[in-house]
């Protein structure tokens, strides 16, 4: 699979995940026996940002020679999602189901780091 399709896949995952969780989080929480959110607006803001970051990944996928700042920001964001979800799973007893998106994000953060490293090594030096 080329890097272009990897970024576009992550864009689609972000879009689907954000819309799915926006529409079904309350239902998922009921099934898992979790308490409802007291401030759902924070979840909605986060999911909107996930959707917007997906747009950035789509831009990168359309031209992998540009927008590497978006890739770097994505690596930080995805790693942060994993760390926050792992922390709350371990400390706050958040249901492990919620760690799945964090593991997916961490996987893509690693892949995107590999992309940046390999892209930098294969490009001629510019002055």
CSV table of N, CA and C in Angstrom, one decimal, residues 30-82:
chain,number,residue,atom,x,y,z
A,30,UNK,N,-24.3,3.0,27.5
A,30,UNK,CA,-25.4,2.2,28.1
A,30,UNK,C,-25.0,0.7,28.1
A,31,UNK,N,-24.6,0.2,26.9
A,31,UNK,CA,-24.3,-1.2,26.7
A,31,UNK,C,-23.1,-1.6,27.6
A,32,UNK,N,-22.1,-0.7,27.8
A,32,UNK,CA,-20.9,-1.1,28.6
A,32,UNK,C,-21.1,-0.8,30.1
A,33,UNK,N,-22.3,-0.2,30.4
A,33,UNK,CA,-22.5,0.1,31.8
A,33,UNK,C,-21.8,1.3,32.3
A,34,UNK,N,-21.4,2.2,31.4
A,34,UNK,CA,-20.6,3.4,31.8
A,34,UNK,C,-21.6,4.5,32.1
A,35,UNK,N,-21.2,5.5,32.9
A,35,UNK,CA,-22.1,6.6,33.2
A,35,UNK,C,-22.1,7.5,32.0
A,36,UNK,N,-23.2,8.2,31.8
A,36,UNK,CA,-23.3,9.2,30.7
A,36,UNK,C,-22.3,10.4,31.0
A,37,UNK,N,-21.9,11.0,29.9
A,37,UNK,CA,-21.0,12.2,30.1
A,37,UNK,C,-21.7,13.3,30.8
A,38,UNK,N,-21.0,14.0,31.7
A,38,UNK,CA,-21.6,15.2,32.3
A,38,UNK,C,-21.5,16.4,31.5
A,39,UNK,N,-20.5,16.5,30.6
A,39,UNK,CA,-20.2,17.6,29.7
A,39,UNK,C,-20.0,17.1,28.3
A,40,UNK,N,-21.1,16.7,27.6
A,40,UNK,CA,-20.9,16.1,26.3
A,40,UNK,C,-20.4,17.1,25.3
A,41,UNK,N,-20.4,18.4,25.6
A,41,UNK,CA,-19.9,19.4,24.6
A,41,UNK,C,-18.4,19.2,24.4
A,42,UNK,N,-17.6,18.7,25.4
A,42,UNK,CA,-16.2,18.5,25.2
A,42,UNK,C,-16.0,17.3,24.3
A,43,UNK,N,-16.8,16.3,24.4
A,43,UNK,CA,-16.7,15.1,23.5
A,43,UNK,C,-17.0,15.6,22.1
A,44,UNK,N,-18.1,16.4,22.0
A,44,UNK,CA,-18.4,16.9,20.6
A,44,UNK,C,-17.3,17.7,20.0
A,45,UNK,N,-16.7,18.6,20.8
A,45,UNK,CA,-15.6,19.4,20.3
A,45,UNK,C,-14.4,18.5,19.9
A,46,UNK,N,-14.1,17.5,20.7
A,46,UNK,CA,-13.0,16.5,20.3
A,46,UNK,C,-13.4,15.8,19.0
A,47,UNK,N,-14.6,15.3,18.9
A,47,UNK,CA,-15.0,14.6,17.7
A,47,UNK,C,-14.9,15.5,16.5
A,48,UNK,N,-15.3,16.8,16.6
A,48,UNK,CA,-15.2,17.7,15.5
A,48,UNK,C,-13.7,17.9,15.1
A,49,UNK,N,-12.8,18.0,16.1
A,49,UNK,CA,-11.4,18.1,15.8
A,49,UNK,C,-10.9,16.8,15.1
A,50,UNK,N,-11.4,15.7,15.5
A,50,UNK,CA,-11.0,14.4,14.8
A,50,UNK,C,-11.4,14.5,13.4
A,51,UNK,N,-12.6,15.0,13.1
A,51,UNK,CA,-13.1,15.1,11.7
A,51,UNK,C,-12.2,16.1,10.9
A,52,UNK,N,-11.8,17.2,11.5
A,52,UNK,CA,-11.0,18.2,10.8
A,52,UNK,C,-9.6,17.7,10.6
A,53,UNK,N,-9.0,17.0,11.5
A,53,UNK,CA,-7.7,16.4,11.3
A,53,UNK,C,-7.8,15.4,10.2
A,54,UNK,N,-8.9,14.7,10.0
A,54,UNK,CA,-9.1,13.8,8.9
A,54,UNK,C,-9.0,14.6,7.5
A,55,UNK,N,-9.5,15.8,7.5
A,55,UNK,CA,-9.3,16.6,6.3
A,55,UNK,C,-7.8,16.8,6.0
A,56,UNK,N,-7.1,17.1,7.1
A,56,UNK,CA,-5.6,17.3,6.9
A,56,UNK,C,-4.9,16.1,6.3
A,57,UNK,N,-5.3,14.9,6.8
A,57,UNK,CA,-4.7,13.7,6.3
A,57,UNK,C,-5.1,13.5,4.8
A,58,UNK,N,-6.3,13.9,4.5
A,58,UNK,CA,-6.7,13.7,3.1
A,58,UNK,C,-5.8,14.7,2.2
A,59,UNK,N,-5.5,15.9,2.7
A,59,UNK,CA,-4.7,16.8,1.9
A,59,UNK,C,-3.3,16.2,1.8
A,60,UNK,N,-2.8,15.6,2.9
A,60,UNK,CA,-1.4,15.0,2.8
A,60,UNK,C,-1.5,13.9,1.8
A,61,UNK,N,-2.5,13.0,1.8
A,61,UNK,CA,-2.6,11.9,0.9
A,61,UNK,C,-2.7,12.4,-0.6
A,62,UNK,N,-3.2,13.5,-0.8
A,62,UNK,CA,-3.3,14.0,-2.2
A,62,UNK,C,-2.0,14.6,-2.7
A,63,UNK,N,-1.0,14.9,-1.8
A,63,UNK,CA,0.3,15.4,-2.2
A,63,UNK,C,1.3,15.1,-1.1
A,64,UNK,N,1.8,13.9,-1.1
A,64,UNK,CA,2.7,13.5,0.1
A,64,UNK,C,4.0,14.2,0.1
A,65,UNK,N,4.3,15.0,-0.9
A,65,UNK,CA,5.5,15.8,-0.8
A,65,UNK,C,5.3,17.1,0.0
A,66,UNK,N,4.1,17.4,0.3
A,66,UNK,CA,3.8,18.7,1.1
A,66,UNK,C,3.1,18.4,2.3
A,67,UNK,N,2.8,19.4,3.1
A,67,UNK,CA,2.0,19.3,4.3
A,67,UNK,C,2.6,18.4,5.4
A,68,UNK,N,3.9,18.3,5.5
A,68,UNK,CA,4.5,17.5,6.5
A,68,UNK,C,4.3,18.0,7.9
A,69,UNK,N,4.0,19.3,8.0
A,69,UNK,CA,3.6,19.9,9.3
A,69,UNK,C,2.3,19.2,9.8
A,70,UNK,N,1.4,18.9,8.9
A,70,UNK,CA,0.1,18.3,9.3
A,70,UNK,C,0.5,16.9,9.8
A,71,UNK,N,1.4,16.2,9.1
A,71,UNK,CA,1.8,14.8,9.6
A,71,UNK,C,2.4,14.9,11.0
A,72,UNK,N,3.3,15.9,11.2
A,72,UNK,CA,3.9,16.0,12.6
A,72,UNK,C,2.8,16.3,13.6
A,73,UNK,N,1.9,17.2,13.3
A,73,UNK,CA,0.8,17.5,14.2
A,73,UNK,C,0.0,16.2,14.5
A,74,UNK,N,-0.3,15.5,13.4
A,74,UNK,CA,-1.1,14.3,13.5
A,74,UNK,C,-0.4,13.2,14.4
A,75,UNK,N,0.9,13.1,14.3
A,75,UNK,CA,1.7,12.2,15.2
A,75,UNK,C,1.5,12.6,16.6
A,76,UNK,N,1.6,13.9,16.9
A,76,UNK,CA,1.5,14.3,18.3
A,76,UNK,C,0.0,14.1,18.8
A,77,UNK,N,-0.9,14.5,17.9
A,77,UNK,CA,-2.4,14.3,18.3
A,77,UNK,C,-2.7,12.8,18.6
A,78,UNK,N,-2.3,12.0,17.6
A,78,UNK,CA,-2.6,10.5,17.8
A,78,UNK,C,-1.9,9.9,19.0
A,79,UNK,N,-0.7,10.3,19.2
A,79,UNK,CA,0.0,9.8,20.4
A,79,UNK,C,-0.7,10.3,21.7
A,80,UNK,N,-1.2,11.5,21.7
A,80,UNK,CA,-1.9,12.1,22.8
A,80,UNK,C,-3.2,11.4,23.1
A,81,UNK,N,-3.9,11.0,22.0
A,81,UNK,CA,-5.1,10.3,22.2
A,81,UNK,C,-4.9,9.0,22.9
A,82,UNK,N,-3.8,8.3,22.4
A,82,UNK,CA,-3.5,7.0,23.0
A,82,UNK,C,-3.2,7.2,24.5
